[in-house]
mmCIF file of C-alpha atoms and ligand atoms in Angstrom:
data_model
loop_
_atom_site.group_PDB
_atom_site.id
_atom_site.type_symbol
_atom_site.label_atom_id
_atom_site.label_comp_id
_atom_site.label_asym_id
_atom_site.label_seq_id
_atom_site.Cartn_x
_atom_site.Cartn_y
_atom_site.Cartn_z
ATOM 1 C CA UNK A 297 -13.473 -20.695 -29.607
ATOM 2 C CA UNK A 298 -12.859 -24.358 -30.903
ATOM 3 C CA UNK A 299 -14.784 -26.987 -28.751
ATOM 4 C CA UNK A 300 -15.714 -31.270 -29.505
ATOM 5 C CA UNK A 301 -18.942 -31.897 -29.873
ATOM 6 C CA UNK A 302 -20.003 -32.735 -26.589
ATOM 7 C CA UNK A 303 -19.034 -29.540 -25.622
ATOM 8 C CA UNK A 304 -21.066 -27.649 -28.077
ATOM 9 C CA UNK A 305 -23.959 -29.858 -28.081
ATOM 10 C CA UNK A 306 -23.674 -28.674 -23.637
ATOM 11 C CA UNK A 307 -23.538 -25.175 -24.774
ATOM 12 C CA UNK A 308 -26.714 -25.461 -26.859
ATOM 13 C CA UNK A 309 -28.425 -27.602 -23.824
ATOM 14 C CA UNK A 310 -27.574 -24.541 -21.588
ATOM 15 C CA UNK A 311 -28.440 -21.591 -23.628
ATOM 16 C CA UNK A 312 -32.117 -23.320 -24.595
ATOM 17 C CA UNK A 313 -32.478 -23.815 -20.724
ATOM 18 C CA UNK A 314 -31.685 -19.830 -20.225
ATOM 19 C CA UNK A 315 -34.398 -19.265 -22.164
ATOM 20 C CA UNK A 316 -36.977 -22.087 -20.909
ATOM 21 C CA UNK A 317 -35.898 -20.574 -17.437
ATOM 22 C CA UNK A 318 -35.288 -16.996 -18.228
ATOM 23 C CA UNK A 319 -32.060 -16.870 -16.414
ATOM 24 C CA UNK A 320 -28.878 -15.087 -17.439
ATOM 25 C CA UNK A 321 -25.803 -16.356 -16.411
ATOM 26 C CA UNK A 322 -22.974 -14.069 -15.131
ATOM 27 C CA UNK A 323 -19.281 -15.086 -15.159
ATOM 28 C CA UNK A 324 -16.310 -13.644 -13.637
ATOM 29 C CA UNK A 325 -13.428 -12.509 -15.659
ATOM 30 C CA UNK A 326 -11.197 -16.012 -14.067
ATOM 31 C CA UNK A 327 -13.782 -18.552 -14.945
ATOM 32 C CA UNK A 328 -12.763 -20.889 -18.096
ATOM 33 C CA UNK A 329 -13.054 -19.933 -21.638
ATOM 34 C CA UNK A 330 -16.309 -22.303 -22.751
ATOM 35 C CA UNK A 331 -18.149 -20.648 -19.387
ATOM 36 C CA UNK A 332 -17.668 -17.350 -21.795
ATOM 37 C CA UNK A 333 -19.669 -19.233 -24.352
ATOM 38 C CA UNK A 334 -22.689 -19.070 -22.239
ATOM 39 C CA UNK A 335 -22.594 -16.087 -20.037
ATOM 40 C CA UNK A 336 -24.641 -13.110 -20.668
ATOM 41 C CA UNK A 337 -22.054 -10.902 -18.796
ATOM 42 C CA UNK A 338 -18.620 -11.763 -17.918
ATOM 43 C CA UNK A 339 -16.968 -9.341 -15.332
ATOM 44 C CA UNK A 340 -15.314 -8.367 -12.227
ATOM 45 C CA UNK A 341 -16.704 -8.045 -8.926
ATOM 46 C CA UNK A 342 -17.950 -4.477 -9.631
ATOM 47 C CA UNK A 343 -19.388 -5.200 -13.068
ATOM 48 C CA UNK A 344 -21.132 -7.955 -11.823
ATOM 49 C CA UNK A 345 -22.553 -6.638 -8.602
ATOM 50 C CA UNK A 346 -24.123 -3.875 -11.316
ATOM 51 C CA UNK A 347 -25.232 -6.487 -13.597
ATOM 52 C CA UNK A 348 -27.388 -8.547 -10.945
ATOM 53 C CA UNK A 349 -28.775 -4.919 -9.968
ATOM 54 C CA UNK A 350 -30.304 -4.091 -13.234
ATOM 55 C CA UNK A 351 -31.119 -7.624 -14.612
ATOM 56 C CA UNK A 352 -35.306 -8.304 -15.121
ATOM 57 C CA UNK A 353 -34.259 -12.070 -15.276
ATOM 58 C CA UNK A 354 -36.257 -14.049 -13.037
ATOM 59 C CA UNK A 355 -32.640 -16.574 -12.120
ATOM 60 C CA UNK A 356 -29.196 -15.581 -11.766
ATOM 61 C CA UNK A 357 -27.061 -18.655 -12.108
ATOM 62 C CA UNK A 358 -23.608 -17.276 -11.091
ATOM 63 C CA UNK A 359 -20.696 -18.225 -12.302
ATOM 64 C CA UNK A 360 -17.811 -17.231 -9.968
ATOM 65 C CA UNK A 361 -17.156 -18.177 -6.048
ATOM 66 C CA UNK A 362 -19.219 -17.532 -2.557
ATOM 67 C CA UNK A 363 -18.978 -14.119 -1.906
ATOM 68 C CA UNK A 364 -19.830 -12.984 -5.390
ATOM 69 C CA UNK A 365 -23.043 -15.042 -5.835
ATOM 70 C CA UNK A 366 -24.039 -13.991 -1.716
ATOM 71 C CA UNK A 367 -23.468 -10.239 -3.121
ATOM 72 C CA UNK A 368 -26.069 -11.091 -6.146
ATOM 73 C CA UNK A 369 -28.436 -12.220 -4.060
ATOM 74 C CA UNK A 370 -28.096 -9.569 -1.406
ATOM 75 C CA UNK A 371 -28.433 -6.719 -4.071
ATOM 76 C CA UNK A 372 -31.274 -8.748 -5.898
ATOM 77 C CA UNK A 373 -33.734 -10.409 -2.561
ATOM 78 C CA UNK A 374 -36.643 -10.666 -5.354
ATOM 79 C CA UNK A 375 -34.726 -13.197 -7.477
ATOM 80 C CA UNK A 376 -33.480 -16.564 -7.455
ATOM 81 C CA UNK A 377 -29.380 -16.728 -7.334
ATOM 82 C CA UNK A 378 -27.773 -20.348 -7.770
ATOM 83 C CA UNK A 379 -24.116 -21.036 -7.983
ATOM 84 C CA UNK A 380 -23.122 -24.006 -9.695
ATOM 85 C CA UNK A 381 -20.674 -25.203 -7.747
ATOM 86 C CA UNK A 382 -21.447 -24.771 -3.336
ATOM 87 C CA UNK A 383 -17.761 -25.525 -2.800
ATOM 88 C CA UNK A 384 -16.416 -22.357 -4.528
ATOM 89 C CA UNK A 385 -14.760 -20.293 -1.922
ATOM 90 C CA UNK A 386 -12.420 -17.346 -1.615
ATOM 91 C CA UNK A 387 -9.496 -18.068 0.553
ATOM 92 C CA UNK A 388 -9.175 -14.607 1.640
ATOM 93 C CA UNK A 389 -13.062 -14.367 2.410
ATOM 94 C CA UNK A 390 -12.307 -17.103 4.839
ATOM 95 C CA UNK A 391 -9.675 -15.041 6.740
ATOM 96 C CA UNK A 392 -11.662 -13.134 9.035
ATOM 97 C CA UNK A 393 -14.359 -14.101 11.280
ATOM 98 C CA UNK A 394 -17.032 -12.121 12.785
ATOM 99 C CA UNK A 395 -15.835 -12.657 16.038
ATOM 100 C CA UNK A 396 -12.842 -11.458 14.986
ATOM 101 C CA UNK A 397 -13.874 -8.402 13.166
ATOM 102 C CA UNK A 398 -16.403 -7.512 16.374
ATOM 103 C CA UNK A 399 -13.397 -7.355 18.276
ATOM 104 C CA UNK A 400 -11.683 -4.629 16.254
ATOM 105 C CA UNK A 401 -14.948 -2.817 16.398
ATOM 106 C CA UNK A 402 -14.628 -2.896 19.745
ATOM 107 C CA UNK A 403 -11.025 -1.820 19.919
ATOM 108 C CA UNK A 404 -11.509 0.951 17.394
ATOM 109 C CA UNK A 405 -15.122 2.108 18.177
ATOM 110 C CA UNK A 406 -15.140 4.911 15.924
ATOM 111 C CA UNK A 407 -13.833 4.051 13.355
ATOM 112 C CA UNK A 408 -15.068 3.146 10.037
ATOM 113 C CA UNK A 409 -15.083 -0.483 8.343
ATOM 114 C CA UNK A 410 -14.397 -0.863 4.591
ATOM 115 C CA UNK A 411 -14.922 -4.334 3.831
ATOM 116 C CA UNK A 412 -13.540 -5.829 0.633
ATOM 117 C CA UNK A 413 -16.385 -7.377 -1.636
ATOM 118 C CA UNK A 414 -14.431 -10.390 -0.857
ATOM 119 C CA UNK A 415 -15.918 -11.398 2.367
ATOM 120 C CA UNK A 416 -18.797 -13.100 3.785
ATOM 121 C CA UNK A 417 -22.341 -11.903 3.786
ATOM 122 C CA UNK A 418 -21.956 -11.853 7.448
ATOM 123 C CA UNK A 419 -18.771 -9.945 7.567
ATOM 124 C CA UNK A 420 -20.379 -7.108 5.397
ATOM 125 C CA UNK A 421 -23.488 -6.952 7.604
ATOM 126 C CA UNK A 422 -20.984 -6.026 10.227
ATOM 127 C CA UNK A 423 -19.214 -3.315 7.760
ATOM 128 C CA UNK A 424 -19.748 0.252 7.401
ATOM 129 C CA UNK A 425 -19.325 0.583 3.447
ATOM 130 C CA UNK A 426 -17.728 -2.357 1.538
ATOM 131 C CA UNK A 427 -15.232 -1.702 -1.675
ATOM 132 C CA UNK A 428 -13.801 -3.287 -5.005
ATOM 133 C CA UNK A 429 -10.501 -3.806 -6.681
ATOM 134 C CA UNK A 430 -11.989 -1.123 -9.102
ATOM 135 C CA UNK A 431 -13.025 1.539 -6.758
ATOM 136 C CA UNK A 432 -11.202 0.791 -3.582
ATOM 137 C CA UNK A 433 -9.126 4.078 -3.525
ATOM 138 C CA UNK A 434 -12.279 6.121 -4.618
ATOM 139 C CA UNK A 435 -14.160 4.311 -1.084
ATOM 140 C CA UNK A 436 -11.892 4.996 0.871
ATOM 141 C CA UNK A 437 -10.834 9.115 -0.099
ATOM 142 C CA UNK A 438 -14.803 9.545 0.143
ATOM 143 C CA UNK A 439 -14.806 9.107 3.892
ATOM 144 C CA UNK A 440 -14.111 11.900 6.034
ATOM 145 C CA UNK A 441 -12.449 9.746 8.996
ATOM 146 C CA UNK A 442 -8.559 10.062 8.953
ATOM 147 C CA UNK A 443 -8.896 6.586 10.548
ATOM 148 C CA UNK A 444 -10.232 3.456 8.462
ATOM 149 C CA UNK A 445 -9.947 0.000 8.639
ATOM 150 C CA UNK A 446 -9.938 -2.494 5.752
ATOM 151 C CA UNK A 447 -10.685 -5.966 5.830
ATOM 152 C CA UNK A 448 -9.432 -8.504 4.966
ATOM 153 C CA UNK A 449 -6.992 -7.846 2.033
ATOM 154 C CA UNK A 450 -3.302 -6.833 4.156
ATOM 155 C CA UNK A 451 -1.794 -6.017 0.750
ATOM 156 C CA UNK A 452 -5.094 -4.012 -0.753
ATOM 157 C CA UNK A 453 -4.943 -2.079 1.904
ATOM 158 C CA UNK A 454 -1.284 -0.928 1.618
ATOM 159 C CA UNK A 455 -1.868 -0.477 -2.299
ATOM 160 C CA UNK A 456 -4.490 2.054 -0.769
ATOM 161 C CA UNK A 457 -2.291 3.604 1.869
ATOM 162 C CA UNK A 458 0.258 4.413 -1.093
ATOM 163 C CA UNK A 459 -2.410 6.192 -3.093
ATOM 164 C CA UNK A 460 -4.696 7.744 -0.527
ATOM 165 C CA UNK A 461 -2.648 10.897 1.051
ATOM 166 C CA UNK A 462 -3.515 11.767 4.894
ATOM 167 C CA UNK A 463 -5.081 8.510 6.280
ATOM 168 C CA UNK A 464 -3.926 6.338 9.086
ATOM 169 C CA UNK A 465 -4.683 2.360 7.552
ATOM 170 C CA UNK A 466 -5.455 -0.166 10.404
ATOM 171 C CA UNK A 467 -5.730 -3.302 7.846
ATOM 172 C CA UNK A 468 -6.333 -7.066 8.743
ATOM 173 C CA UNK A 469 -3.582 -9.402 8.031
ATOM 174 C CA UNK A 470 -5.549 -11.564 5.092
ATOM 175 C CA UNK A 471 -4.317 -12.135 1.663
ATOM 176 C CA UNK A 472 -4.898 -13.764 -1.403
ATOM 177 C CA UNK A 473 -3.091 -17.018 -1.408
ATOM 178 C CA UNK A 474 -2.309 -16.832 -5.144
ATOM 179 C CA UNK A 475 -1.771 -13.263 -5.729
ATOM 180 C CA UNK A 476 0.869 -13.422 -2.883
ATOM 181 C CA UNK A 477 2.997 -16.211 -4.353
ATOM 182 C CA UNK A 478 3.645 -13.081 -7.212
ATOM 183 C CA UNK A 479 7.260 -11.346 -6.652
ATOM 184 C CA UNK A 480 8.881 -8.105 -7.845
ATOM 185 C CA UNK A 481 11.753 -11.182 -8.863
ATOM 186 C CA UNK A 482 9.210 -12.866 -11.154
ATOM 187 C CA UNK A 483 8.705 -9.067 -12.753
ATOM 188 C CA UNK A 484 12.351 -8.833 -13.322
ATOM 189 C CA UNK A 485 12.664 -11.823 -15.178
ATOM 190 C CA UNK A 486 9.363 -10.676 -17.482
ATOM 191 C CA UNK A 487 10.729 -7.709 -18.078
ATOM 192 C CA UNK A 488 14.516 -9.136 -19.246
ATOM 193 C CA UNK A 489 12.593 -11.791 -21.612
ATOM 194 C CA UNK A 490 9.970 -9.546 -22.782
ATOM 195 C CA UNK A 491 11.519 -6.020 -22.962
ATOM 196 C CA UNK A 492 8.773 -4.269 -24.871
ATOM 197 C CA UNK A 493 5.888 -5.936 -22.859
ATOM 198 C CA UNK A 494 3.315 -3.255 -20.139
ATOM 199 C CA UNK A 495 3.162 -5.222 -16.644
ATOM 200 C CA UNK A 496 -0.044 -4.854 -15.023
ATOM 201 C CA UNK A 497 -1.112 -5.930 -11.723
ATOM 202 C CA UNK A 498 -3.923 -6.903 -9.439
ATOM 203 C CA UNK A 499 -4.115 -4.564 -6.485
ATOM 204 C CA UNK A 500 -4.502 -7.873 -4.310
ATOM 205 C CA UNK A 501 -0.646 -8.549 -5.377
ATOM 206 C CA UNK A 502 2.338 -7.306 -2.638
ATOM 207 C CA UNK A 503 2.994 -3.987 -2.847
ATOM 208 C CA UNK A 504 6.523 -4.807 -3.633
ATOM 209 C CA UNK A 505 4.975 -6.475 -7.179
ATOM 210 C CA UNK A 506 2.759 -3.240 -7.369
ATOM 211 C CA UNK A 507 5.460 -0.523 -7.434
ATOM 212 C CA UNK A 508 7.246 -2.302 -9.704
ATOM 213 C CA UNK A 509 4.370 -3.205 -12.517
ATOM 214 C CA UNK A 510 3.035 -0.054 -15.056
ATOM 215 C CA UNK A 511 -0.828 -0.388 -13.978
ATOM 216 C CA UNK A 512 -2.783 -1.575 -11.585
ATOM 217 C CA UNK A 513 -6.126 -2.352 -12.011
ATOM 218 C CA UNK A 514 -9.316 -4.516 -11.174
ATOM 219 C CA UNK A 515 -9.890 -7.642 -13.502
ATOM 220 C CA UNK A 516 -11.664 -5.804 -15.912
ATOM 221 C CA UNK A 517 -9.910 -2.825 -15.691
ATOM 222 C CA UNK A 518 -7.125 -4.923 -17.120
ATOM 223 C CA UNK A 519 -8.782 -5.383 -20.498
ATOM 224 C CA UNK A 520 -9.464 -1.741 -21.455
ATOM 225 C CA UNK A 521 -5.951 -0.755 -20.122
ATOM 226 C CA UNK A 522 -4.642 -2.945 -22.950
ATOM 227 C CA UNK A 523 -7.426 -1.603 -25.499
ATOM 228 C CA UNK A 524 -6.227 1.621 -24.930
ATOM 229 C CA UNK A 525 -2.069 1.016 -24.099
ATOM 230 C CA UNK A 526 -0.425 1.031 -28.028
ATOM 231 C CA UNK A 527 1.767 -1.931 -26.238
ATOM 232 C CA UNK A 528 1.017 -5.086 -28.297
ATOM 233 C CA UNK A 529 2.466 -7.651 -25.048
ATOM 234 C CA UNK A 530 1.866 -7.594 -21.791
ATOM 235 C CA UNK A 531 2.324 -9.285 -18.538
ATOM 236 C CA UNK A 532 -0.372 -10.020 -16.330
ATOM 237 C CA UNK A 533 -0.017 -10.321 -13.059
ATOM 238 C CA UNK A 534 -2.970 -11.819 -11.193
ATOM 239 C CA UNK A 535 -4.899 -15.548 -11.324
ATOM 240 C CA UNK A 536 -3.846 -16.858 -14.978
ATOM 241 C CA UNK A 537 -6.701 -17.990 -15.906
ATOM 242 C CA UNK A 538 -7.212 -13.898 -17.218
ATOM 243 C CA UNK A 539 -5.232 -14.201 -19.926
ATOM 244 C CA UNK A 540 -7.377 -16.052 -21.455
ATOM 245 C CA UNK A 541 -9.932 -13.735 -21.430
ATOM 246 C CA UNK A 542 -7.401 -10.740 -22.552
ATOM 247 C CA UNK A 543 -6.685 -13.341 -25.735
ATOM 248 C CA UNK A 544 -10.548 -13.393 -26.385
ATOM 249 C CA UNK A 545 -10.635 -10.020 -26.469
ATOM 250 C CA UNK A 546 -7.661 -8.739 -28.014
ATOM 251 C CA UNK A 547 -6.659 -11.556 -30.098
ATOM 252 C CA UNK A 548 -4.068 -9.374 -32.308
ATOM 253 C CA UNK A 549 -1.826 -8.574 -28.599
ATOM 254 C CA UNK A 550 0.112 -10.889 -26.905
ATOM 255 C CA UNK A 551 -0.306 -12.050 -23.142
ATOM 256 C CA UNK A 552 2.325 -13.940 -20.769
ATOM 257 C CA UNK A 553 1.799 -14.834 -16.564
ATOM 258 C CA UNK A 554 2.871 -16.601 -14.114
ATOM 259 C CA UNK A 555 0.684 -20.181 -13.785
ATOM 260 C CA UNK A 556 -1.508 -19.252 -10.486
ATOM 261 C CA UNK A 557 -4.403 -20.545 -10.543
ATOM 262 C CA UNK A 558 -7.441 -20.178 -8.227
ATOM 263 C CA UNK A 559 -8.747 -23.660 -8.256
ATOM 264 C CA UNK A 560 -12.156 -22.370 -6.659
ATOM 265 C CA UNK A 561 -12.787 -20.270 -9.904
ATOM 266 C CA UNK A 562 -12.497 -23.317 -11.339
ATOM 267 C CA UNK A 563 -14.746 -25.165 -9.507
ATOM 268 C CA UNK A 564 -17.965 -24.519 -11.855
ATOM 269 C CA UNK A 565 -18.430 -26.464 -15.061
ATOM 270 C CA UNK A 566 -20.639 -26.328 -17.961
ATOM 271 C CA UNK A 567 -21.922 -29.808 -16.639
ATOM 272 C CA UNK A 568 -22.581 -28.089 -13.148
ATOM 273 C CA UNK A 569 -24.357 -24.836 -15.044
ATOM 274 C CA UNK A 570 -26.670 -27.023 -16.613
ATOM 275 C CA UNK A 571 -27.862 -28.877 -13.865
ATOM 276 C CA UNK A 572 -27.909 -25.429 -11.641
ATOM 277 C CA UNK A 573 -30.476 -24.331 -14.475
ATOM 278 C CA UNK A 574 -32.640 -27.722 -14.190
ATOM 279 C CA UNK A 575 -32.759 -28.084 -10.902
ATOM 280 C CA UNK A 576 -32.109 -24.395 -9.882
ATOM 281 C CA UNK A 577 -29.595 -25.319 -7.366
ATOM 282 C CA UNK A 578 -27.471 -24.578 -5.474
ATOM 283 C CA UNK A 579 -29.544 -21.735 -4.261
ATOM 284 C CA UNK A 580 -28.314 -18.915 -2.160
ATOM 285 C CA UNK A 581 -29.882 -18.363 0.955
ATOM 286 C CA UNK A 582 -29.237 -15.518 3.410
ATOM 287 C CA UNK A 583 -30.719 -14.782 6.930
ATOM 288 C CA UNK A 584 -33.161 -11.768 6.323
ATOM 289 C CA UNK A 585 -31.315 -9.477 9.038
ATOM 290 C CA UNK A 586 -27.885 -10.098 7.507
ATOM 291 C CA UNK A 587 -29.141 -9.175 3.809
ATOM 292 C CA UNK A 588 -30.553 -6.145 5.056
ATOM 293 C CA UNK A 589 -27.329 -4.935 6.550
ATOM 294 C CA UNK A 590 -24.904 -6.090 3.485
ATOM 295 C CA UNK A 591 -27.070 -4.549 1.404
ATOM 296 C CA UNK A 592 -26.509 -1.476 3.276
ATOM 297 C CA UNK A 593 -22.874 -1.807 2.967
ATOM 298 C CA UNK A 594 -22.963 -2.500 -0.579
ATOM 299 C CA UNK A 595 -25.483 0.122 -1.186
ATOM 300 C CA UNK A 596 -23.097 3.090 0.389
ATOM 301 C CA UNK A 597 -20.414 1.557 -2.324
ATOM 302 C CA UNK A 598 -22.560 2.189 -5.017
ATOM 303 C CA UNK A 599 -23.219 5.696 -4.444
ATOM 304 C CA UNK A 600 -19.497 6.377 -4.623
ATOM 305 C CA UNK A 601 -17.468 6.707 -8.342
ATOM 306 C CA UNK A 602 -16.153 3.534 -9.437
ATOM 307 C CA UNK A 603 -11.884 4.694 -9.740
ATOM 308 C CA UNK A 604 -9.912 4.303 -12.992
ATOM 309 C CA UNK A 605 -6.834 2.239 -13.525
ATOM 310 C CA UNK A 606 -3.834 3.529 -11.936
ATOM 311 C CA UNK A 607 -1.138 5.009 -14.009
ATOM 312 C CA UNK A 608 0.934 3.404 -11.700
ATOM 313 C CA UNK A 609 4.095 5.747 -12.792
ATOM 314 C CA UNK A 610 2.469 8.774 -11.489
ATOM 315 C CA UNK A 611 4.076 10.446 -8.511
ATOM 316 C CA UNK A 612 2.339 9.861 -5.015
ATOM 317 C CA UNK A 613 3.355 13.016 -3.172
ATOM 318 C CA UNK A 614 1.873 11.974 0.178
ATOM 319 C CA UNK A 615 0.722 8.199 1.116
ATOM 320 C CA UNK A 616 -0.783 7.379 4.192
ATOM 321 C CA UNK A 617 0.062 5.431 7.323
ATOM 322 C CA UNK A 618 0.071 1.710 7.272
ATOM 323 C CA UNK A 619 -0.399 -1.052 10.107
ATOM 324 C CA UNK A 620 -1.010 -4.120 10.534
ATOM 325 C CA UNK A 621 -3.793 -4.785 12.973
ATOM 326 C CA UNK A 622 -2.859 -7.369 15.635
HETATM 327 P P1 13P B 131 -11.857 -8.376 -9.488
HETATM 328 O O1 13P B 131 -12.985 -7.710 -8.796
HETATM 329 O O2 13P B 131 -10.775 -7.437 -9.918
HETATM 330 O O3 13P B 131 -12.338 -9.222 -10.634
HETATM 331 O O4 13P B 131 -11.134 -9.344 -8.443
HETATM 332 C C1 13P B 131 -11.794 -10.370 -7.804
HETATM 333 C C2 13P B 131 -10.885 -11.376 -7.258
HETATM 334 O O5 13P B 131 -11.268 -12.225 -6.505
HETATM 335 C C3 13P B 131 -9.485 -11.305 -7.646
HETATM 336 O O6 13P B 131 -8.791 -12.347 -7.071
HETATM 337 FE FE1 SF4 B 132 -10.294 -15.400 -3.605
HETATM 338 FE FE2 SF4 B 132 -7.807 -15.155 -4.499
HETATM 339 FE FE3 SF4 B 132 -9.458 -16.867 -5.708
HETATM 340 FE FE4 SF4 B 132 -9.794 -14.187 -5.973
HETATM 341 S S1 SF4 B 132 -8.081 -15.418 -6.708
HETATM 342 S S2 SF4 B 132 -11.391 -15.703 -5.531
HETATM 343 S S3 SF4 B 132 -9.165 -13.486 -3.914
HETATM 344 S S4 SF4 B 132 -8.708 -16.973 -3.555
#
């Protein structure tokens, strides 16, 4: 990657303070392309939950919103995790409540919780098993209740009821602000200016968008579908920002999407990383009771098989009931 000088010289500043610190930085797949020029791992939610698992550094500065930092430091309590930027949210973390979700506990007693990794520390203390974009359908077959509920992501959790035969999905109505402005109308148009081009999309897109694209996978699932896929274009449907990353790693195919951006991905800097590093801030601090229980949710994820990409072409005999919860 091409950068100015004061770019580089930042990128020198911040990798001699990794050492000096011995702190990794992990990224997520959305972040900006000169955060890549720093980060030890850059990943999805999945990759990176496994990453802060098996690091022996002593920080974790993390690159990448709230709930993805909270789920670093609730799988790692030994080690310090600091996200550069406090004010990087996830809309659709902020969708649900705990009061709220209490109250479909109470409504559906029995019945189990999976709670998408993109919620609040508290919201996973109050779930039974939590789930990625990567290995949501895998979570969700492994239970033996024909009832579930998943929270928060409405259009997740119908991607799920069209995959998963036999299960009745109670889902909350939350979404992801900028997958949802996607439409099967914007697909049409891709697909009448760039015939020969794959479509993939994000599983947190519609499920109108989803039937009509070729895959559907997680962030990083996205990057060895087009390693492997002979297709030299495709169009990416999910936060725009990721093909960039899809051009740094497969600089000989060719990437279009739709501008939607998450401007909280974009909230953390170089600048920011490097004073995260000196003054090891913004650390991430979690009440000892709620750790203990979202690390139990996250821990039941983990001992479950991450799922492949979805050949989204292949034929769903049986899907499963879908509602809405109200
Ligand atoms: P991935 O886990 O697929 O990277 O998705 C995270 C996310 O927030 C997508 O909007
Ligand atoms: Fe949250 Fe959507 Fe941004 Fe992902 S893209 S972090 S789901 S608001």
């Amino acid at each position: 990657m091409q950068v100015n000088t004061e770019t580089s010289q930042l990128i020198q500043e911040i990798k001699r303070l990794k050492k000096q610190k011995k702190a990794i930085v992990l990224a997520h797949n959305y972040q900006n392309p000169e955060i890549y020029e720093i980060a030890d791992f850059i990943g999805d939610s999945l990759g990176l939950c496994q990453k802060a698992q098996t690091t022996k550094a002593k920080m974790i500065v993390f690159s990448g919103v709230y709930f993805m930092a909270e789920s670093a430091a609730i799988l790692n309590p030994n080690k310090k995790v600091v996200i550069p930027d406090l004010n990087a949210g996830c809309a659709m973390a902020d969708m649900i409540s705990v009061e709220q979700l209490k109250n479909v506990k109470k409504k559906y007693p029995k019945v189990p919780v999976v709670a998408y990794v993109n919620t609040t520390a508290e919201i996973k203390a109050e779930a039974d098993i939590c789930c990625t974009s990567a290995n949501a359908i895998a979570i969700v077959k492994s239970l033996s209740s024909k009832k579930v509920i998943i929270i928060p992501d409405r259009n997740l959790a119908a991607y799920i009821a069209s995959k998963v035969p036999g299960k009745e999905i109670l889902s909350w109505d939350g979404y992801c602000p900028i997958h949802q402005r996607l439409t099967p109308e914007y697909i049409k148009q891709g697909r009448s200016q760039h015939p020969n081009a794959k479509i993939i999309a994000h599983p947190e897109c519609p499920l109108s968008v989803i039937k009509a694209a070729d895959y559907v996978c997680s962030t990083t699932q996205m990057i060895a579908t087009c390693k492997t896929d002979p297709s030299s274009e495709f169009i990416i449907l999910t936060e725009c920002g990721m093909i960039k990353r899809l051009q740094r790693e497969l600089p000989h195919k060719k990437f279009y999407s739709l501008c939607s951006l998450c401007f909280d991905m974009k909230k953390n800097t170089l600048q920011k990383i490097k004073e995260a590093l000196i003054y090891e801030k913004h650390e991430i601090i979690i009440p000892e009771e709620i750790k203990q229980k979202a690390l139990k949710s996250l821990t039941k994820m983990f001992e479950v098989l991450p799922a492949k990409s979805t050949r989204n072409k292949s034929a769903t005999p049986h899907s499963s009931s879908f509602t809405i919860l109200k």
